[in-house]
mmCIF file of C-alpha atoms in Angstrom:
data_model
loop_
_atom_site.group_PDB
_atom_site.id
_atom_site.type_symbol
_atom_site.label_atom_id
_atom_site.label_comp_id
_atom_site.label_asym_id
_atom_site.label_seq_id
_atom_site.Cartn_x
_atom_site.Cartn_y
_atom_site.Cartn_z
ATOM 1 C CA MET A 214 -1.733 181.168 -104.408
ATOM 2 C CA THR A 215 -4.194 182.998 -106.938
ATOM 3 C CA LYS A 216 -8.020 182.364 -105.809
ATOM 4 C CA SER A 217 -10.281 179.966 -107.782
ATOM 5 C CA PRO A 218 -11.420 182.111 -110.665
ATOM 6 C CA VAL A 219 -15.885 182.357 -109.986
ATOM 7 C CA GLY A 220 -18.606 182.242 -112.061
ATOM 8 C CA ARG A 221 -20.974 185.737 -111.974
ATOM 9 C CA PRO A 222 -22.398 187.133 -108.501
ATOM 10 C CA ARG A 223 -25.761 184.798 -108.023
ATOM 11 C CA ARG A 224 -28.954 186.473 -108.582
ATOM 12 C CA SER A 225 -32.133 185.741 -107.739
ATOM 13 C CA ASP A 226 -34.441 184.652 -109.901
ATOM 14 C CA SER A 227 -36.689 186.945 -109.118
ATOM 15 C CA GLU A 228 -33.596 189.486 -109.289
ATOM 16 C CA GLN A 229 -33.897 188.690 -113.114
ATOM 17 C CA VAL A 230 -35.529 190.921 -115.510
ATOM 18 C CA PRO A 231 -37.704 188.128 -118.175
ATOM 19 C CA GLU A 232 -36.621 189.721 -122.135
ATOM 20 C CA ARG A 233 -38.528 190.276 -124.405
ATOM 21 C CA GLY A 234 -38.887 189.561 -128.413
ATOM 22 C CA PRO A 235 -39.133 186.759 -130.801
ATOM 23 C CA ILE A 236 -37.864 183.313 -128.514
ATOM 24 C CA THR A 237 -34.631 181.775 -130.648
ATOM 25 C CA PRO A 238 -32.004 179.543 -130.342
ATOM 26 C CA GLN A 239 -29.655 181.785 -129.739
ATOM 27 C CA ARG A 240 -31.380 183.802 -127.452
ATOM 28 C CA ILE A 241 -32.318 180.263 -125.680
ATOM 29 C CA LEU A 242 -28.562 179.465 -125.424
ATOM 30 C CA ALA A 243 -27.335 182.494 -124.133
ATOM 31 C CA ALA A 244 -30.098 182.798 -121.633
ATOM 32 C CA ALA A 245 -28.553 179.278 -120.605
ATOM 33 C CA LEU A 246 -25.692 180.005 -120.596
ATOM 34 C CA GLU A 247 -26.544 183.162 -117.885
ATOM 35 C CA ILE A 248 -27.961 180.450 -115.661
ATOM 36 C CA VAL A 249 -25.191 178.278 -115.484
ATOM 37 C CA ASP A 250 -21.967 181.313 -115.860
ATOM 38 C CA ARG A 251 -23.638 181.871 -112.068
ATOM 39 C CA ASN A 252 -25.320 179.490 -110.470
ATOM 40 C CA GLY A 253 -23.782 176.249 -112.138
ATOM 41 C CA ILE A 254 -24.715 173.879 -113.754
ATOM 42 C CA ASP A 255 -27.447 171.497 -111.862
ATOM 43 C CA ALA A 256 -29.881 175.172 -111.414
ATOM 44 C CA LEU A 257 -30.513 175.140 -115.177
ATOM 45 C CA SER A 258 -33.915 173.798 -115.837
ATOM 46 C CA MET A 259 -36.889 174.436 -118.534
ATOM 47 C CA ARG A 260 -38.886 176.540 -115.385
ATOM 48 C CA ARG A 261 -35.874 178.587 -114.417
ATOM 49 C CA LEU A 262 -35.012 179.267 -118.237
ATOM 50 C CA GLY A 263 -38.869 180.053 -118.986
ATOM 51 C CA LYS A 264 -38.708 182.450 -116.033
ATOM 52 C CA VAL A 265 -35.467 184.205 -117.657
ATOM 53 C CA LEU A 266 -37.149 184.638 -120.451
ATOM 54 C CA GLY A 267 -40.851 185.346 -119.543
ATOM 55 C CA ARG A 268 -42.140 182.244 -121.856
ATOM 56 C CA ASP A 269 -44.303 179.523 -121.053
ATOM 57 C CA PRO A 270 -41.603 176.735 -120.233
ATOM 58 C CA MET A 271 -43.710 174.590 -122.788
ATOM 59 C CA THR A 272 -43.366 177.179 -125.397
ATOM 60 C CA LEU A 273 -38.797 175.837 -125.109
ATOM 61 C CA TYR A 274 -39.051 172.394 -125.831
ATOM 62 C CA ARG A 275 -39.776 173.748 -129.719
ATOM 63 C CA HIS A 276 -36.231 174.641 -129.399
ATOM 64 C CA ALA A 277 -34.531 172.277 -127.071
ATOM 65 C CA PRO A 278 -36.007 168.978 -126.341
ATOM 66 C CA ASN A 279 -34.326 168.397 -123.204
ATOM 67 C CA LYS A 280 -31.607 169.867 -120.594
ATOM 68 C CA ALA A 281 -29.233 167.191 -122.282
ATOM 69 C CA ALA A 282 -29.896 168.862 -125.459
ATOM 70 C CA LEU A 283 -29.390 172.532 -123.312
ATOM 71 C CA LEU A 284 -26.005 171.790 -121.877
ATOM 72 C CA ASP A 285 -24.388 170.620 -125.766
ATOM 73 C CA GLY A 286 -25.759 173.685 -127.091
ATOM 74 C CA VAL A 287 -24.347 175.804 -123.816
ATOM 75 C CA ALA A 288 -20.190 174.344 -124.443
ATOM 76 C CA GLU A 289 -20.955 174.316 -128.293
ATOM 77 C CA SER A 290 -21.557 178.544 -127.304
ATOM 78 C CA VAL A 291 -18.595 178.442 -125.942
ATOM 79 C CA PHE A 292 -16.522 176.580 -128.120
ATOM 80 C CA GLU A 293 -18.088 178.766 -130.688
ATOM 81 C CA GLN A 294 -15.969 181.420 -128.999
ATOM 82 C CA LEU A 295 -12.814 179.794 -129.571
ATOM 83 C CA ASP A 296 -10.708 181.201 -132.925
ATOM 84 C CA VAL A 297 -8.217 179.281 -135.038
ATOM 85 C CA ASP A 298 -6.315 181.455 -137.801
ATOM 86 C CA THR A 299 -5.770 178.289 -140.590
ATOM 87 C CA ASP A 300 -3.258 180.705 -142.300
ATOM 88 C CA ASP A 301 -0.763 181.084 -139.573
ATOM 89 C CA GLY A 302 2.564 180.475 -140.995
ATOM 90 C CA ASP A 303 3.841 180.154 -137.727
ATOM 91 C CA TRP A 304 1.916 176.509 -136.476
ATOM 92 C CA THR A 305 3.553 176.853 -132.919
ATOM 93 C CA ILE A 306 2.287 180.988 -132.401
ATOM 94 C CA GLN A 307 -1.248 179.565 -133.690
ATOM 95 C CA LEU A 308 -1.360 177.094 -131.043
ATOM 96 C CA ARG A 309 -0.294 179.272 -127.793
ATOM 97 C CA GLU A 310 -2.862 181.688 -128.790
ATOM 98 C CA VAL A 311 -5.492 178.964 -128.794
ATOM 99 C CA ALA A 312 -4.256 177.941 -125.863
ATOM 100 C CA ARG A 313 -4.462 181.581 -123.893
ATOM 101 C CA ASN A 314 -7.809 181.992 -125.580
ATOM 102 C CA PHE A 315 -9.019 178.875 -124.017
ATOM 103 C CA ARG A 316 -7.684 179.383 -120.930
ATOM 104 C CA ARG A 317 -8.884 182.528 -121.069
ATOM 105 C CA LEU A 318 -12.717 180.714 -121.691
ATOM 106 C CA ALA A 319 -12.225 178.924 -119.266
ATOM 107 C CA LEU A 320 -11.705 181.286 -116.816
ATOM 108 C CA ASP A 321 -14.662 183.490 -118.023
ATOM 109 C CA HIS A 322 -16.844 180.626 -118.029
ATOM 110 C CA PRO A 323 -16.067 177.840 -114.869
ATOM 111 C CA HIS A 324 -19.173 176.373 -114.604
ATOM 112 C CA VAL A 325 -19.076 175.364 -118.429
ATOM 113 C CA VAL A 326 -15.445 173.364 -117.920
ATOM 114 C CA PRO A 327 -17.295 170.837 -117.305
ATOM 115 C CA LEU A 328 -19.341 170.470 -119.320
ATOM 116 C CA MET A 329 -16.302 171.080 -122.401
ATOM 117 C CA VAL A 330 -14.219 168.405 -121.216
ATOM 118 C CA THR A 331 -16.478 166.152 -120.325
ATOM 119 C CA ARG A 332 -19.350 165.746 -122.155
ATOM 120 C CA PRO A 333 -17.819 165.262 -125.742
ATOM 121 C CA LEU A 334 -16.757 161.833 -124.711
ATOM 122 C CA GLU A 335 -19.940 161.047 -124.231
ATOM 123 C CA THR A 336 -21.368 161.347 -127.231
ATOM 124 C CA PRO A 337 -19.599 159.789 -130.649
ATOM 125 C CA LEU A 338 -17.739 161.933 -132.326
ATOM 126 C CA GLY A 339 -20.301 161.988 -135.316
ATOM 127 C CA LEU A 340 -22.998 162.688 -133.557
ATOM 128 C CA ARG A 341 -21.316 166.203 -131.158
ATOM 129 C CA PRO A 342 -22.772 169.387 -131.963
ATOM 130 C CA ARG A 343 -20.987 170.767 -134.743
ATOM 131 C CA GLY A 344 -19.521 173.690 -132.725
ATOM 132 C CA THR A 345 -17.704 171.377 -130.483
ATOM 133 C CA LEU A 346 -16.023 169.914 -133.180
ATOM 134 C CA ARG A 347 -15.058 173.531 -135.488
ATOM 135 C CA PRO A 348 -12.222 173.819 -133.150
ATOM 136 C CA LEU A 349 -10.703 169.885 -134.235
ATOM 137 C CA GLU A 350 -11.638 170.722 -137.978
ATOM 138 C CA ASP A 351 -9.197 174.028 -138.013
ATOM 139 C CA ILE A 352 -6.498 173.003 -136.158
ATOM 140 C CA LEU A 353 -5.938 170.078 -138.584
ATOM 141 C CA THR A 354 -6.696 172.621 -141.376
ATOM 142 C CA LEU A 355 -3.738 174.736 -140.128
ATOM 143 C CA LEU A 356 -1.072 171.970 -139.221
ATOM 144 C CA THR A 357 -1.594 170.080 -142.416
ATOM 145 C CA ARG A 358 -1.368 173.539 -144.343
ATOM 146 C CA ALA A 359 2.552 173.878 -142.009
ATOM 147 C CA GLY A 360 2.943 170.432 -143.793
ATOM 148 C CA PHE A 361 2.377 167.655 -141.078
ATOM 149 C CA THR A 362 0.453 164.954 -142.014
ATOM 150 C CA ALA A 363 -3.099 164.481 -141.138
ATOM 151 C CA THR A 364 -2.658 161.694 -138.791
ATOM 152 C CA ASP A 365 0.618 163.909 -137.583
ATOM 153 C CA ALA A 366 -2.027 166.674 -136.695
ATOM 154 C CA LEU A 367 -4.427 164.963 -135.226
ATOM 155 C CA TYR A 368 -1.838 163.701 -133.000
ATOM 156 C CA ILE A 369 -0.115 166.978 -131.848
ATOM 157 C CA TYR A 370 -4.438 167.848 -131.507
ATOM 158 C CA ARG A 371 -5.058 165.631 -128.651
ATOM 159 C CA ALA A 372 -1.532 166.162 -126.720
ATOM 160 C CA LEU A 373 -2.993 169.682 -126.646
ATOM 161 C CA PHE A 374 -6.157 169.637 -125.684
ATOM 162 C CA GLY A 375 -5.487 166.964 -123.164
ATOM 163 C CA PHE A 376 -2.513 169.560 -121.693
ATOM 164 C CA LEU A 377 -5.161 172.291 -122.012
ATOM 165 C CA TYR A 378 -8.525 170.546 -120.326
ATOM 166 C CA GLY A 379 -5.843 169.041 -117.639
ATOM 167 C CA HIS A 380 -4.417 172.335 -116.679
ATOM 168 C CA VAL A 381 -8.053 174.078 -116.959
ATOM 169 C CA LEU A 382 -9.216 171.379 -114.169
ATOM 170 C CA ASN A 383 -5.692 172.432 -111.703
ATOM 171 C CA GLU A 384 -6.704 175.925 -112.334
ATOM 172 C CA LEU A 385 -9.866 175.513 -110.633
ATOM 173 C CA GLN A 386 -9.692 173.545 -108.556
ATOM 174 C CA GLU A 387 -6.440 175.484 -106.991
ATOM 175 C CA LEU A 388 -7.861 175.357 -103.288
ATOM 176 C CA VAL A 389 -6.951 176.119 -100.099
ATOM 177 C CA GLU A 390 -7.212 174.984 -96.517
ATOM 178 C CA ARG A 391 -7.129 178.106 -94.371
ATOM 179 C CA PRO A 392 -6.450 181.460 -96.743
ATOM 180 C CA ASP A 393 -6.079 183.532 -94.352
ATOM 181 C CA GLU A 394 -2.795 182.170 -92.553
ATOM 182 C CA ASN A 395 0.090 183.234 -93.438
ATOM 183 C CA GLU A 396 2.437 179.913 -93.282
ATOM 184 C CA ASP A 397 2.641 178.234 -97.036
ATOM 185 C CA LEU A 398 2.430 174.533 -95.393
ATOM 186 C CA LEU A 399 -0.685 175.454 -92.981
ATOM 187 C CA ARG A 400 -2.546 176.984 -95.545
ATOM 188 C CA LEU A 401 -2.275 174.471 -98.257
ATOM 189 C CA GLY A 402 -3.101 171.665 -95.477
ATOM 190 C CA LEU A 403 0.159 169.946 -96.038
ATOM 191 C CA HIS A 404 1.240 170.291 -92.891
ATOM 192 C CA ARG A 405 -1.408 166.986 -91.689
ATOM 193 C CA LEU A 406 0.967 164.714 -94.018
ATOM 194 C CA PRO A 407 3.393 162.521 -93.264
ATOM 195 C CA ILE A 408 6.941 164.100 -93.451
ATOM 196 C CA GLY A 409 8.757 160.824 -93.445
ATOM 197 C CA GLU A 410 5.890 159.861 -96.462
ATOM 198 C CA PHE A 411 5.648 163.361 -98.051
ATOM 199 C CA PRO A 412 8.737 164.829 -97.362
ATOM 200 C CA LEU A 413 9.034 166.676 -100.985
ATOM 201 C CA LEU A 414 5.776 167.155 -100.846
ATOM 202 C CA ARG A 415 5.464 168.955 -98.447
ATOM 203 C CA SER A 416 9.080 170.833 -98.972
ATOM 204 C CA LEU A 417 7.382 172.254 -102.530
ATOM 205 C CA ALA A 418 4.670 174.351 -100.307
ATOM 206 C CA HIS A 419 6.368 177.402 -101.272
ATOM 207 C CA VAL A 420 5.750 177.242 -104.897
ATOM 208 C CA LEU A 421 2.396 175.443 -104.936
ATOM 209 C CA ALA A 422 0.934 178.053 -102.269
ATOM 210 C CA SER A 423 2.243 181.024 -105.305
ATOM 211 C CA TYR A 424 0.729 178.676 -108.261
ATOM 212 C CA ASP A 425 0.445 180.807 -111.505
ATOM 213 C CA GLY A 426 -2.047 179.848 -114.298
ATOM 214 C CA ALA A 427 -1.211 182.130 -116.844
ATOM 215 C CA ALA A 428 2.831 181.228 -116.414
ATOM 216 C CA GLU A 429 2.135 177.757 -115.673
ATOM 217 C CA LEU A 430 0.705 177.362 -118.938
ATOM 218 C CA GLU A 431 2.883 178.996 -120.781
ATOM 219 C CA ARG A 432 6.125 176.238 -119.561
ATOM 220 C CA GLY A 433 3.390 173.702 -120.316
ATOM 221 C CA LEU A 434 3.255 174.567 -123.626
ATOM 222 C CA ASP A 435 7.056 174.914 -123.903
ATOM 223 C CA ILE A 436 7.560 171.631 -123.693
ATOM 224 C CA LEU A 437 5.040 170.395 -125.180
ATOM 225 C CA ILE A 438 5.817 172.069 -128.060
ATOM 226 C CA ALA A 439 9.450 171.455 -128.048
ATOM 227 C CA GLY A 440 8.082 168.219 -127.684
ATOM 228 C CA LEU A 441 6.346 168.019 -130.693
ATOM 229 C CA THR A 442 8.966 169.689 -132.763
ATOM 230 C CA ALA A 443 11.675 167.116 -132.055
ATOM 231 C CA THR A 444 9.958 164.044 -132.221
ATOM 232 C CA LEU A 445 7.386 164.655 -135.122
ATOM 233 C CA PRO A 446 8.971 164.583 -138.438
ATOM 234 C CA ASP A 447 10.281 168.146 -140.164
ATOM 235 C CA PRO A 448 6.864 169.020 -142.102
ATOM 236 C CA ASP A 449 9.718 171.654 -144.092
ATOM 237 C CA SER A 450 11.994 168.089 -144.675
ATOM 238 C CA PRO A 451 11.521 166.244 -148.286
ATOM 239 C CA ALA A 452 10.474 162.934 -148.047
ATOM 240 C CA PRO A 453 13.292 160.362 -147.775
ATOM 241 C CA ALA A 454 14.087 159.205 -151.434
ATOM 242 C CA ALA A 455 12.090 155.565 -151.873
ATOM 243 C CA SER A 456 15.058 153.207 -152.439
#
C-alpha cells in the first residue's frame, strides 16, 4: 500500500522569510496556500499570514474580510489549475485527463482537498467563487460541443466528480496500523476483525495492502465511462423521427 501523501515539510513562522513588495490578493492567497500546504487548514490565521507577508494582519482585511474568505480563495486558487480542453474532439479522453489532473492536484495539496470537496457545498451555486465553477462550465462546454444535451452533460459532470471526490478522499486516508509489519493482515489491522463475520474482507488483505491510487483511478474511469457510454444517448446518433 502506498503511503498517504503528506504536505510539504513543516516550517515554523520564525523560519519563514517575509516577502517584500506590494500586497495583492494573489500574494495573499499564495501565502495562505503555502501555510495550508505545510501545516493544514487550522494553521491558517490572519496573524500567521501577516507574519509570513511581513505586514500588520489588520492591513490584510482590506483584501480578505475573514478566514472564511481566505479558505474560499485557497480552494479557488487550486481549482483554477484544473484545465479543461473544451475543443478536444474526444470527450472520453479529455475527461480522463481532467480526472488525472484533479488527482495530481489533490496529491500536491492534500490539506486543501477538504476545502475542494466539502466547502463549496456550504454555499449556493451562484454565490461560490467563480474559479470553483470554471471546471463545471468548461466540462459542460466540452460535452455539449460533443453533442450531448446540457442535461446529460451535467449528469456526466456529477458522476465524474462524485467518483473523483470519493477516490481522492479514499486514497489520502489509506492508513496502515503497523507499517513495518510484513504480514498484510497485521499491517492493516484486519486481524482484529472476527473471521466469522468478515471472511471476504480479511481475504482481501493482500489486495488492500497493495493499493495503487493511479491504477485504481484508471479502473474506476474505465467502469464509469463504459457505463456512461452504454446508458446515455449517443450524441452522434440522429434524433428519432417525430411521429
